[in-house]
Amino acid sequence: MNIRQLEAFVQIVERGSFAAAAEQLHVTQSTISARIKELEDFFGVPLFRRSKIQRAELTPKGHDLLEGARQLISFAQYLQHRISDKEKLTGLVRLGVVGHLAATSMPQVVSKIRTEYPGIKLALHVDLTATLLELLHAGKLDAAFVAGLPADHSLICKPLEKDRFVWMASPTLNIPKTDITPSDLVAWPILSFSDKSHHYPVIKQWFAEAKTPFSATIASNNMDLLANLAIRGEGVALLPKSRYAKQIAAGELEVVNTKPESSEVDFYFVYPHDACDTGVWLSSLL
């Protein structure tokens, strides 16, 4: 068994056919067939149902092999980048980043990439999670840093960090220091993320669980704009506490004591299974 056989196996599954896998790997279809035959001989079981002509279908043993094959390929690529000359790695890497990470941890990530791989050029696209995932699937991004775990089995997802988002407002709004429920909070204008944001359904669910109708007075996909509007007394906004700690300390914003508390937000580094080469060496830096 070798990595090329496993790559052929995974590409057939992800592309749907032997022909598509051959095109992706830049080899002939007969080469792909030979590699699968060698792999099946190694395990002593069929991995694909031969009765399916148009689309390759895995046998139960083929399903058992799939995740392990992906892990072995990823580990082999990790070793290749770990051992090989990093200065020889060149080219453009297109990364998507949600706004919160772009303003906080992304500069350090970029510095690590530039230090470890000086031949790499970066194109950074800052946007909402939903848009970044669309660009990733369209092949317009190589990897992305997103909010929330995508419900997508075609992506490899590495957990990064957590941050607690809390409701904040200007002290000039004179919001009571007692526990504020969702039904209490709607007495003030709600400054919300736009509906394509990861945070919008989180906000909507928070109100829905309290059986409170939710309607944003102002919606935006820009977090700093929402924060600045909150500072000006335009309403209350759900914002990451760590990012606006200076504004809280300066008395420009204060945390609203809501009950129930808002949940933490998980951030992930994601990339397609068929882009393991880029994803693996980037993951090693995170």
PDB file of C-alpha atoms in Angstrom:
ATOM      1  CA  MET A   1       0.000   0.000   0.000  1.00  0.00           C
ATOM      2  CA  ASN A   2       1.244   3.511  -0.786  1.00  0.00           C
ATOM      3  CA  ILE A   3       0.046   7.107  -0.689  1.00  0.00           C
ATOM      4  CA  ARG A   4      -0.667   7.288  -4.431  1.00  0.00           C
ATOM      5  CA  GLN A   5      -3.074   4.378  -4.138  1.00  0.00           C
ATOM      6  CA  LEU A   6      -4.839   6.052  -1.223  1.00  0.00           C
ATOM      7  CA  GLU A   7      -4.984   9.371  -3.100  1.00  0.00           C
ATOM      8  CA  ALA A   8      -6.611   7.615  -6.061  1.00  0.00           C
ATOM      9  CA  PHE A   9      -9.124   5.967  -3.717  1.00  0.00           C
ATOM     10  CA  VAL A  10     -10.076   9.251  -1.992  1.00  0.00           C
ATOM     11  CA  GLN A  11     -10.300  11.188  -5.253  1.00  0.00           C
ATOM     12  CA  ILE A  12     -12.663   8.600  -6.747  1.00  0.00           C
ATOM     13  CA  VAL A  13     -14.936   8.995  -3.729  1.00  0.00           C
ATOM     14  CA  GLU A  14     -14.822  12.798  -3.776  1.00  0.00           C
ATOM     15  CA  ARG A  15     -15.053  13.219  -7.564  1.00  0.00           C
ATOM     16  CA  GLY A  16     -17.582  10.450  -8.077  1.00  0.00           C
ATOM     17  CA  SER A  17     -15.853   8.411 -10.759  1.00  0.00           C
ATOM     18  CA  PHE A  18     -12.578   6.832 -11.874  1.00  0.00           C
ATOM     19  CA  ALA A  19     -12.442   9.207 -14.859  1.00  0.00           C
ATOM     20  CA  ALA A  20     -12.843  12.339 -12.735  1.00  0.00           C
ATOM     21  CA  ALA A  21     -10.183  11.115 -10.306  1.00  0.00           C
ATOM     22  CA  ALA A  22      -7.783  10.517 -13.207  1.00  0.00           C
ATOM     23  CA  GLU A  23      -8.354  14.046 -14.454  1.00  0.00           C
ATOM     24  CA  GLN A  24      -7.779  15.527 -10.986  1.00  0.00           C
ATOM     25  CA  LEU A  25      -4.537  13.582 -10.452  1.00  0.00           C
ATOM     26  CA  HIS A  26      -3.331  14.123 -14.048  1.00  0.00           C
ATOM     27  CA  VAL A  27      -2.974  10.416 -14.833  1.00  0.00           C
ATOM     28  CA  THR A  28      -4.803   7.989 -17.117  1.00  0.00           C
ATOM     29  CA  GLN A  29      -7.950   6.173 -16.041  1.00  0.00           C
ATOM     30  CA  SER A  30      -6.137   2.851 -16.440  1.00  0.00           C
ATOM     31  CA  THR A  31      -3.537   4.066 -13.922  1.00  0.00           C
ATOM     32  CA  ILE A  32      -6.310   4.870 -11.425  1.00  0.00           C
ATOM     33  CA  SER A  33      -7.870   1.439 -11.984  1.00  0.00           C
ATOM     34  CA  ALA A  34      -4.497  -0.233 -11.453  1.00  0.00           C
ATOM     35  CA  ARG A  35      -3.915   1.607  -8.185  1.00  0.00           C
ATOM     36  CA  ILE A  36      -7.334   0.581  -6.865  1.00  0.00           C
ATOM     37  CA  LYS A  37      -6.701  -3.030  -7.914  1.00  0.00           C
ATOM     38  CA  GLU A  38      -3.408  -2.975  -5.990  1.00  0.00           C
ATOM     39  CA  LEU A  39      -5.163  -1.475  -2.959  1.00  0.00           C
ATOM     40  CA  GLU A  40      -7.906  -4.100  -3.049  1.00  0.00           C
ATOM     41  CA  ASP A  41      -5.290  -6.862  -3.392  1.00  0.00           C
ATOM     42  CA  PHE A  42      -3.484  -5.442  -0.352  1.00  0.00           C
ATOM     43  CA  PHE A  43      -6.627  -5.545   1.817  1.00  0.00           C
ATOM     44  CA  GLY A  44      -8.078  -8.638   0.188  1.00  0.00           C
ATOM     45  CA  VAL A  45     -11.549  -7.084  -0.197  1.00  0.00           C
ATOM     46  CA  PRO A  46     -13.370  -5.043  -2.866  1.00  0.00           C
ATOM     47  CA  LEU A  47     -13.577  -1.338  -2.080  1.00  0.00           C
ATOM     48  CA  PHE A  48     -16.040  -0.307  -4.811  1.00  0.00           C
ATOM     49  CA  ARG A  49     -19.190  -1.950  -6.131  1.00  0.00           C
ATOM     50  CA  ARG A  50     -18.412  -2.844  -9.721  1.00  0.00           C
ATOM     51  CA  SER A  51     -22.093  -2.922 -10.724  1.00  0.00           C
ATOM     52  CA  LYS A  52     -22.262   0.868 -10.650  1.00  0.00           C
ATOM     53  CA  ILE A  53     -21.107   2.152 -14.023  1.00  0.00           C
ATOM     54  CA  GLN A  54     -21.813   5.890 -13.922  1.00  0.00           C
ATOM     55  CA  ARG A  55     -20.878   6.675 -10.323  1.00  0.00           C
ATOM     56  CA  ALA A  56     -18.423   4.885  -8.081  1.00  0.00           C
ATOM     57  CA  GLU A  57     -20.069   3.451  -4.957  1.00  0.00           C
ATOM     58  CA  LEU A  58     -18.167   2.272  -1.909  1.00  0.00           C
ATOM     59  CA  THR A  59     -18.581  -1.153  -0.351  1.00  0.00           C
ATOM     60  CA  PRO A  60     -18.926  -1.304   3.466  1.00  0.00           C
ATOM     61  CA  LYS A  61     -15.174  -2.000   3.704  1.00  0.00           C
ATOM     62  CA  GLY A  62     -14.550   0.960   1.425  1.00  0.00           C
ATOM     63  CA  HIS A  63     -16.480   3.185   3.824  1.00  0.00           C
ATOM     64  CA  ASP A  64     -14.375   1.831   6.692  1.00  0.00           C
ATOM     65  CA  LEU A  65     -11.192   2.766   4.835  1.00  0.00           C
ATOM     66  CA  LEU A  66     -12.163   6.292   3.782  1.00  0.00           C
ATOM     67  CA  GLU A  67     -11.477   8.326   6.927  1.00  0.00           C
ATOM     68  CA  GLY A  68      -8.245   6.462   7.664  1.00  0.00           C
ATOM     69  CA  ALA A  69      -7.084   7.030   4.084  1.00  0.00           C
ATOM     70  CA  ARG A  70      -7.701  10.752   4.423  1.00  0.00           C
ATOM     71  CA  GLN A  71      -5.777  10.865   7.682  1.00  0.00           C
ATOM     72  CA  LEU A  72      -2.799   8.996   6.199  1.00  0.00           C
ATOM     73  CA  ILE A  73      -2.691  11.345   3.199  1.00  0.00           C
ATOM     74  CA  SER A  74      -2.839  14.382   5.464  1.00  0.00           C
ATOM     75  CA  PHE A  75      -0.097  13.022   7.696  1.00  0.00           C
ATOM     76  CA  ALA A  76       2.121  12.229   4.707  1.00  0.00           C
ATOM     77  CA  GLN A  77       1.692  15.778   3.422  1.00  0.00           C
ATOM     78  CA  TYR A  78       2.405  17.133   6.896  1.00  0.00           C
ATOM     79  CA  LEU A  79       5.672  15.168   6.998  1.00  0.00           C
ATOM     80  CA  GLN A  80       6.591  16.343   3.528  1.00  0.00           C
ATOM     81  CA  HIS A  81       6.256  19.992   4.496  1.00  0.00           C
ATOM     82  CA  ARG A  82       7.855  19.412   7.892  1.00  0.00           C
ATOM     83  CA  ILE A  83      10.960  17.746   6.484  1.00  0.00           C
ATOM     84  CA  SER A  84      11.368  19.438   3.098  1.00  0.00           C
ATOM     85  CA  ASP A  85      13.006  22.816   2.454  1.00  0.00           C
ATOM     86  CA  LYS A  86      10.376  25.399   3.375  1.00  0.00           C
ATOM     87  CA  GLU A  87      12.046  28.088   1.293  1.00  0.00           C
ATOM     88  CA  LYS A  88      11.235  26.082  -1.841  1.00  0.00           C
ATOM     89  CA  LEU A  89       7.489  26.313  -1.152  1.00  0.00           C
ATOM     90  CA  THR A  90       6.141  29.118  -3.333  1.00  0.00           C
ATOM     91  CA  GLY A  91       2.889  30.334  -4.820  1.00  0.00           C
ATOM     92  CA  LEU A  92      -0.271  32.198  -3.878  1.00  0.00           C
ATOM     93  CA  VAL A  93      -2.491  31.051  -1.002  1.00  0.00           C
ATOM     94  CA  ARG A  94      -5.995  32.527  -0.862  1.00  0.00           C
ATOM     95  CA  LEU A  95      -7.352  32.713   2.673  1.00  0.00           C
ATOM     96  CA  GLY A  96     -10.793  33.791   3.859  1.00  0.00           C
ATOM     97  CA  VAL A  97     -11.137  35.339   7.321  1.00  0.00           C
ATOM     98  CA  VAL A  98     -14.124  36.440   9.388  1.00  0.00           C
ATOM     99  CA  GLY A  99     -13.921  40.016  10.593  1.00  0.00           C
ATOM    100  CA  HIS A 100     -13.360  39.230  14.274  1.00  0.00           C
ATOM    101  CA  LEU A 101     -10.267  37.100  13.630  1.00  0.00           C
ATOM    102  CA  ALA A 102      -9.003  39.545  10.996  1.00  0.00           C
ATOM    103  CA  ALA A 103      -8.896  42.227  13.676  1.00  0.00           C
ATOM    104  CA  THR A 104      -7.462  40.048  16.451  1.00  0.00           C
ATOM    105  CA  SER A 105      -5.371  36.916  15.825  1.00  0.00           C
ATOM    106  CA  MET A 106      -4.901  36.993  12.031  1.00  0.00           C
ATOM    107  CA  PRO A 107      -1.914  39.385  11.993  1.00  0.00           C
ATOM    108  CA  GLN A 108       0.027  36.915  14.166  1.00  0.00           C
ATOM    109  CA  VAL A 109      -0.964  34.027  11.875  1.00  0.00           C
ATOM    110  CA  VAL A 110       0.238  35.959   8.828  1.00  0.00           C
ATOM    111  CA  SER A 111       3.560  36.674  10.548  1.00  0.00           C
ATOM    112  CA  LYS A 112       4.025  32.955  11.263  1.00  0.00           C
ATOM    113  CA  ILE A 113       3.294  32.022   7.661  1.00  0.00           C
ATOM    114  CA  ARG A 114       5.697  34.646   6.317  1.00  0.00           C
ATOM    115  CA  THR A 115       8.422  33.538   8.737  1.00  0.00           C
ATOM    116  CA  GLU A 116       8.067  29.802   8.089  1.00  0.00           C
ATOM    117  CA  TYR A 117       7.342  30.008   4.356  1.00  0.00           C
ATOM    118  CA  PRO A 118       8.962  33.169   2.926  1.00  0.00           C
ATOM    119  CA  GLY A 119       8.211  32.113  -0.655  1.00  0.00           C
ATOM    120  CA  ILE A 120       4.452  32.110  -0.106  1.00  0.00           C
ATOM    121  CA  LYS A 121       2.270  35.046  -1.143  1.00  0.00           C
ATOM    122  CA  LEU A 122      -1.059  35.621   0.584  1.00  0.00           C
ATOM    123  CA  ALA A 123      -4.393  36.985  -0.622  1.00  0.00           C
ATOM    124  CA  LEU A 124      -6.698  37.668   2.348  1.00  0.00           C
ATOM    125  CA  HIS A 125     -10.446  38.062   1.914  1.00  0.00           C
ATOM    126  CA  VAL A 126     -12.446  39.293   4.918  1.00  0.00           C
ATOM    127  CA  ASP A 127     -16.139  38.413   4.907  1.00  0.00           C
ATOM    128  CA  LEU A 128     -18.974  36.638   6.694  1.00  0.00           C
ATOM    129  CA  THR A 129     -18.743  32.902   7.342  1.00  0.00           C
ATOM    130  CA  ALA A 130     -21.517  31.999   4.877  1.00  0.00           C
ATOM    131  CA  THR A 131     -19.833  33.942   2.072  1.00  0.00           C
ATOM    132  CA  LEU A 132     -16.420  32.453   2.846  1.00  0.00           C
ATOM    133  CA  LEU A 133     -17.833  28.924   2.663  1.00  0.00           C
ATOM    134  CA  GLU A 134     -19.439  29.709  -0.686  1.00  0.00           C
ATOM    135  CA  LEU A 135     -16.120  30.987  -2.034  1.00  0.00           C
ATOM    136  CA  LEU A 136     -14.346  27.923  -0.651  1.00  0.00           C
ATOM    137  CA  HIS A 137     -16.720  25.560  -2.475  1.00  0.00           C
ATOM    138  CA  ALA A 138     -16.417  27.614  -5.658  1.00  0.00           C
ATOM    139  CA  GLY A 139     -12.637  27.123  -5.596  1.00  0.00           C
ATOM    140  CA  LYS A 140     -12.003  30.833  -5.075  1.00  0.00           C
ATOM    141  CA  LEU A 141     -10.386  30.291  -1.669  1.00  0.00           C
ATOM    142  CA  ASP A 142      -7.887  27.648  -0.545  1.00  0.00           C
ATOM    143  CA  ALA A 143      -8.865  27.729   3.140  1.00  0.00           C
ATOM    144  CA  ALA A 144     -10.797  29.884   5.575  1.00  0.00           C
ATOM    145  CA  PHE A 145     -11.024  30.975   9.197  1.00  0.00           C
ATOM    146  CA  VAL A 146     -14.718  30.908  10.114  1.00  0.00           C
ATOM    147  CA  ALA A 147     -17.107  31.271  13.031  1.00  0.00           C
ATOM    148  CA  GLY A 148     -18.980  28.125  14.021  1.00  0.00           C
ATOM    149  CA  LEU A 149     -18.487  24.526  12.935  1.00  0.00           C
ATOM    150  CA  PRO A 150     -19.695  24.066   9.332  1.00  0.00           C
ATOM    151  CA  ALA A 151     -22.108  21.156   8.829  1.00  0.00           C
ATOM    152  CA  ASP A 152     -20.160  20.018   5.794  1.00  0.00           C
ATOM    153  CA  HIS A 153     -18.378  16.659   5.553  1.00  0.00           C
ATOM    154  CA  SER A 154     -16.374  17.782   2.524  1.00  0.00           C
ATOM    155  CA  LEU A 155     -14.360  20.089   4.783  1.00  0.00           C
ATOM    156  CA  ILE A 156     -11.606  19.356   7.256  1.00  0.00           C
ATOM    157  CA  CYS A 157     -12.229  21.538  10.320  1.00  0.00           C
ATOM    158  CA  LYS A 158      -9.621  22.373  12.940  1.00  0.00           C
ATOM    159  CA  PRO A 159     -10.837  24.102  16.124  1.00  0.00           C
ATOM    160  CA  LEU A 160      -8.962  27.304  16.924  1.00  0.00           C
ATOM    161  CA  GLU A 161     -10.202  29.492  19.753  1.00  0.00           C
ATOM    162  CA  LYS A 162     -13.345  30.462  21.634  1.00  0.00           C
ATOM    163  CA  ASP A 163     -14.655  33.886  22.486  1.00  0.00           C
ATOM    164  CA  ARG A 164     -17.610  34.964  24.569  1.00  0.00           C
ATOM    165  CA  PHE A 165     -19.964  37.422  22.925  1.00  0.00           C
ATOM    166  CA  VAL A 166     -21.917  39.598  25.354  1.00  0.00           C
ATOM    167  CA  TRP A 167     -24.525  42.305  24.992  1.00  0.00           C
ATOM    168  CA  MET A 168     -22.974  45.774  25.284  1.00  0.00           C
ATOM    169  CA  ALA A 169     -24.272  49.317  25.283  1.00  0.00           C
ATOM    170  CA  SER A 170     -23.221  52.854  26.077  1.00  0.00           C
ATOM    171  CA  PRO A 171     -23.565  53.826  29.763  1.00  0.00           C
ATOM    172  CA  THR A 172     -25.648  56.758  28.515  1.00  0.00           C
ATOM    173  CA  LEU A 173     -28.544  54.356  27.859  1.00  0.00           C
ATOM    174  CA  ASN A 174     -28.817  53.801  31.634  1.00  0.00           C
ATOM    175  CA  ILE A 175     -29.641  50.121  31.329  1.00  0.00           C
ATOM    176  CA  PRO A 176     -30.252  48.698  34.821  1.00  0.00           C
ATOM    177  CA  LYS A 177     -27.490  46.627  36.430  1.00  0.00           C
ATOM    178  CA  THR A 178     -29.998  43.908  37.346  1.00  0.00           C
ATOM    179  CA  ASP A 179     -30.504  40.785  35.228  1.00  0.00           C
ATOM    180  CA  ILE A 180     -31.922  41.740  31.837  1.00  0.00           C
ATOM    181  CA  THR A 181     -34.028  39.131  30.030  1.00  0.00           C
ATOM    182  CA  PRO A 182     -34.593  39.055  26.250  1.00  0.00           C
ATOM    183  CA  SER A 183     -38.038  40.549  26.764  1.00  0.00           C
ATOM    184  CA  ASP A 184     -36.427  43.387  28.768  1.00  0.00           C
ATOM    185  CA  LEU A 185     -33.703  43.997  26.184  1.00  0.00           C
ATOM    186  CA  VAL A 186     -36.089  44.766  23.317  1.00  0.00           C
ATOM    187  CA  ALA A 187     -36.981  47.998  25.105  1.00  0.00           C
ATOM    188  CA  TRP A 188     -33.777  49.346  23.531  1.00  0.00           C
ATOM    189  CA  PRO A 189     -32.851  49.370  19.829  1.00  0.00           C
ATOM    190  CA  ILE A 190     -31.122  46.129  18.794  1.00  0.00           C
ATOM    191  CA  LEU A 191     -27.949  46.477  16.733  1.00  0.00           C
ATOM    192  CA  SER A 192     -27.553  43.133  14.986  1.00  0.00           C
ATOM    193  CA  PHE A 193     -25.325  41.329  12.541  1.00  0.00           C
ATOM    194  CA  SER A 194     -26.839  40.794   9.089  1.00  0.00           C
ATOM    195  CA  ASP A 195     -28.744  37.585   8.399  1.00  0.00           C
ATOM    196  CA  LYS A 196     -25.801  35.906   6.597  1.00  0.00           C
ATOM    197  CA  SER A 197     -23.637  36.187   9.688  1.00  0.00           C
ATOM    198  CA  HIS A 198     -22.985  33.199  11.939  1.00  0.00           C
ATOM    199  CA  HIS A 199     -24.142  35.343  14.855  1.00  0.00           C
ATOM    200  CA  TYR A 200     -27.565  36.280  13.449  1.00  0.00           C
ATOM    201  CA  PRO A 201     -29.239  32.887  14.056  1.00  0.00           C
ATOM    202  CA  VAL A 202     -27.568  32.782  17.483  1.00  0.00           C
ATOM    203  CA  ILE A 203     -29.193  36.117  18.374  1.00  0.00           C
ATOM    204  CA  LYS A 204     -32.509  35.037  16.864  1.00  0.00           C
ATOM    205  CA  GLN A 205     -32.498  31.789  18.846  1.00  0.00           C
ATOM    206  CA  TRP A 206     -31.648  33.616  22.094  1.00  0.00           C
ATOM    207  CA  PHE A 207     -34.776  35.722  21.725  1.00  0.00           C
ATOM    208  CA  ALA A 208     -36.894  32.830  20.405  1.00  0.00           C
ATOM    209  CA  GLU A 209     -36.125  30.635  23.434  1.00  0.00           C
ATOM    210  CA  ALA A 210     -37.579  33.401  25.594  1.00  0.00           C
ATOM    211  CA  LYS A 211     -40.606  33.643  23.274  1.00  0.00           C
ATOM    212  CA  THR A 212     -39.666  37.229  22.486  1.00  0.00           C
ATOM    213  CA  PRO A 213     -40.085  38.672  18.968  1.00  0.00           C
ATOM    214  CA  PHE A 214     -36.768  39.889  17.576  1.00  0.00           C
ATOM    215  CA  SER A 215     -36.286  42.665  15.046  1.00  0.00           C
ATOM    216  CA  ALA A 216     -33.043  44.491  14.385  1.00  0.00           C
ATOM    217  CA  THR A 217     -33.217  48.271  14.396  1.00  0.00           C
ATOM    218  CA  ILE A 218     -29.898  48.411  12.566  1.00  0.00           C
ATOM    219  CA  ALA A 219     -28.195  45.425  10.894  1.00  0.00           C
ATOM    220  CA  SER A 220     -24.654  45.318   9.546  1.00  0.00           C
ATOM    221  CA  ASN A 221     -22.001  42.791   8.568  1.00  0.00           C
ATOM    222  CA  ASN A 222     -19.300  45.007  10.104  1.00  0.00           C
ATOM    223  CA  MET A 223     -18.583  44.391  13.775  1.00  0.00           C
ATOM    224  CA  ASP A 224     -16.655  47.606  14.399  1.00  0.00           C
ATOM    225  CA  LEU A 225     -19.511  49.636  12.933  1.00  0.00           C
ATOM    226  CA  LEU A 226     -21.951  47.979  15.342  1.00  0.00           C
ATOM    227  CA  ALA A 227     -19.573  48.667  18.237  1.00  0.00           C
ATOM    228  CA  ASN A 228     -19.199  52.325  17.273  1.00  0.00           C
ATOM    229  CA  LEU A 229     -22.963  52.698  16.971  1.00  0.00           C
ATOM    230  CA  ALA A 230     -23.330  51.177  20.442  1.00  0.00           C
ATOM    231  CA  ILE A 231     -20.732  53.625  21.792  1.00  0.00           C
ATOM    232  CA  ARG A 232     -22.781  56.493  20.344  1.00  0.00           C
ATOM    233  CA  GLY A 233     -25.832  55.253  22.230  1.00  0.00           C
ATOM    234  CA  GLU A 234     -27.737  53.982  19.198  1.00  0.00           C
ATOM    235  CA  GLY A 235     -28.649  50.679  20.865  1.00  0.00           C
ATOM    236  CA  VAL A 236     -27.357  47.386  22.281  1.00  0.00           C
ATOM    237  CA  ALA A 237     -25.092  45.010  20.360  1.00  0.00           C
ATOM    238  CA  LEU A 238     -23.781  41.484  20.844  1.00  0.00           C
ATOM    239  CA  LEU A 239     -19.985  41.849  20.716  1.00  0.00           C
ATOM    240  CA  PRO A 240     -16.872  39.855  21.725  1.00  0.00           C
ATOM    241  CA  LYS A 241     -15.845  40.933  25.198  1.00  0.00           C
ATOM    242  CA  SER A 242     -12.112  40.448  24.649  1.00  0.00           C
ATOM    243  CA  ARG A 243     -12.038  42.551  21.482  1.00  0.00           C
ATOM    244  CA  TYR A 244     -13.675  45.570  23.101  1.00  0.00           C
ATOM    245  CA  ALA A 245     -12.043  45.312  26.523  1.00  0.00           C
ATOM    246  CA  LYS A 246     -10.367  48.725  26.060  1.00  0.00           C
ATOM    247  CA  GLN A 247     -13.674  50.424  25.299  1.00  0.00           C
ATOM    248  CA  ILE A 248     -15.204  48.777  28.371  1.00  0.00           C
ATOM    249  CA  ALA A 249     -12.288  49.887  30.559  1.00  0.00           C
ATOM    250  CA  ALA A 250     -12.566  53.444  29.177  1.00  0.00           C
ATOM    251  CA  GLY A 251     -16.256  53.601  30.042  1.00  0.00           C
ATOM    252  CA  GLU A 252     -17.354  53.882  26.408  1.00  0.00           C
ATOM    253  CA  LEU A 253     -19.170  50.540  26.583  1.00  0.00           C
ATOM    254  CA  GLU A 254     -20.543  48.459  29.408  1.00  0.00           C
ATOM    255  CA  VAL A 255     -21.609  44.834  29.550  1.00  0.00           C
ATOM    256  CA  VAL A 256     -25.338  44.289  29.972  1.00  0.00           C
ATOM    257  CA  ASN A 257     -26.093  41.645  32.606  1.00  0.00           C
ATOM    258  CA  THR A 258     -28.345  39.431  30.524  1.00  0.00           C
ATOM    259  CA  LYS A 259     -30.076  36.288  31.687  1.00  0.00           C
ATOM    260  CA  PRO A 260     -29.591  33.791  30.214  1.00  0.00           C
ATOM    261  CA  GLU A 261     -26.017  34.587  29.267  1.00  0.00           C
ATOM    262  CA  SER A 262     -25.025  34.368  25.632  1.00  0.00           C
ATOM    263  CA  SER A 263     -22.983  31.343  24.579  1.00  0.00           C
ATOM    264  CA  GLU A 264     -19.370  31.175  23.507  1.00  0.00           C
ATOM    265  CA  VAL A 265     -18.510  31.259  19.810  1.00  0.00           C
ATOM    266  CA  ASP A 266     -16.080  28.669  18.411  1.00  0.00           C
ATOM    267  CA  PHE A 267     -13.792  29.541  15.526  1.00  0.00           C
ATOM    268  CA  TYR A 268     -12.410  27.021  13.029  1.00  0.00           C
ATOM    269  CA  PHE A 269      -9.794  26.733  10.317  1.00  0.00           C
ATOM    270  CA  VAL A 270     -11.408  24.869   7.410  1.00  0.00           C
ATOM    271  CA  TYR A 271     -10.271  23.548   4.039  1.00  0.00           C
ATOM    272  CA  PRO A 272     -11.586  21.009   1.507  1.00  0.00           C
ATOM    273  CA  HIS A 273     -10.445  17.396   1.623  1.00  0.00           C
ATOM    274  CA  ASP A 274      -9.102  17.780  -1.902  1.00  0.00           C
ATOM    275  CA  ALA A 275      -6.957  20.750  -0.825  1.00  0.00           C
ATOM    276  CA  CYS A 276      -5.117  18.854   1.917  1.00  0.00           C
ATOM    277  CA  ASP A 277      -1.730  19.956   0.611  1.00  0.00           C
ATOM    278  CA  THR A 278      -2.367  23.595   1.517  1.00  0.00           C
ATOM    279  CA  GLY A 279      -4.495  22.887   4.568  1.00  0.00           C
ATOM    280  CA  VAL A 280      -2.041  20.553   6.275  1.00  0.00           C
ATOM    281  CA  TRP A 281       0.972  22.835   6.305  1.00  0.00           C
ATOM    282  CA  LEU A 282      -1.170  25.783   7.364  1.00  0.00           C
ATOM    283  CA  SER A 283      -2.701  23.717  10.175  1.00  0.00           C
ATOM    284  CA  SER A 284       0.756  22.940  11.488  1.00  0.00           C
ATOM    285  CA  LEU A 285       1.244  26.659  12.221  1.00  0.00           C
ATOM    286  CA  LEU A 286      -2.014  27.167  14.120  1.00  0.00           C
TER     287      LEU A 286
END
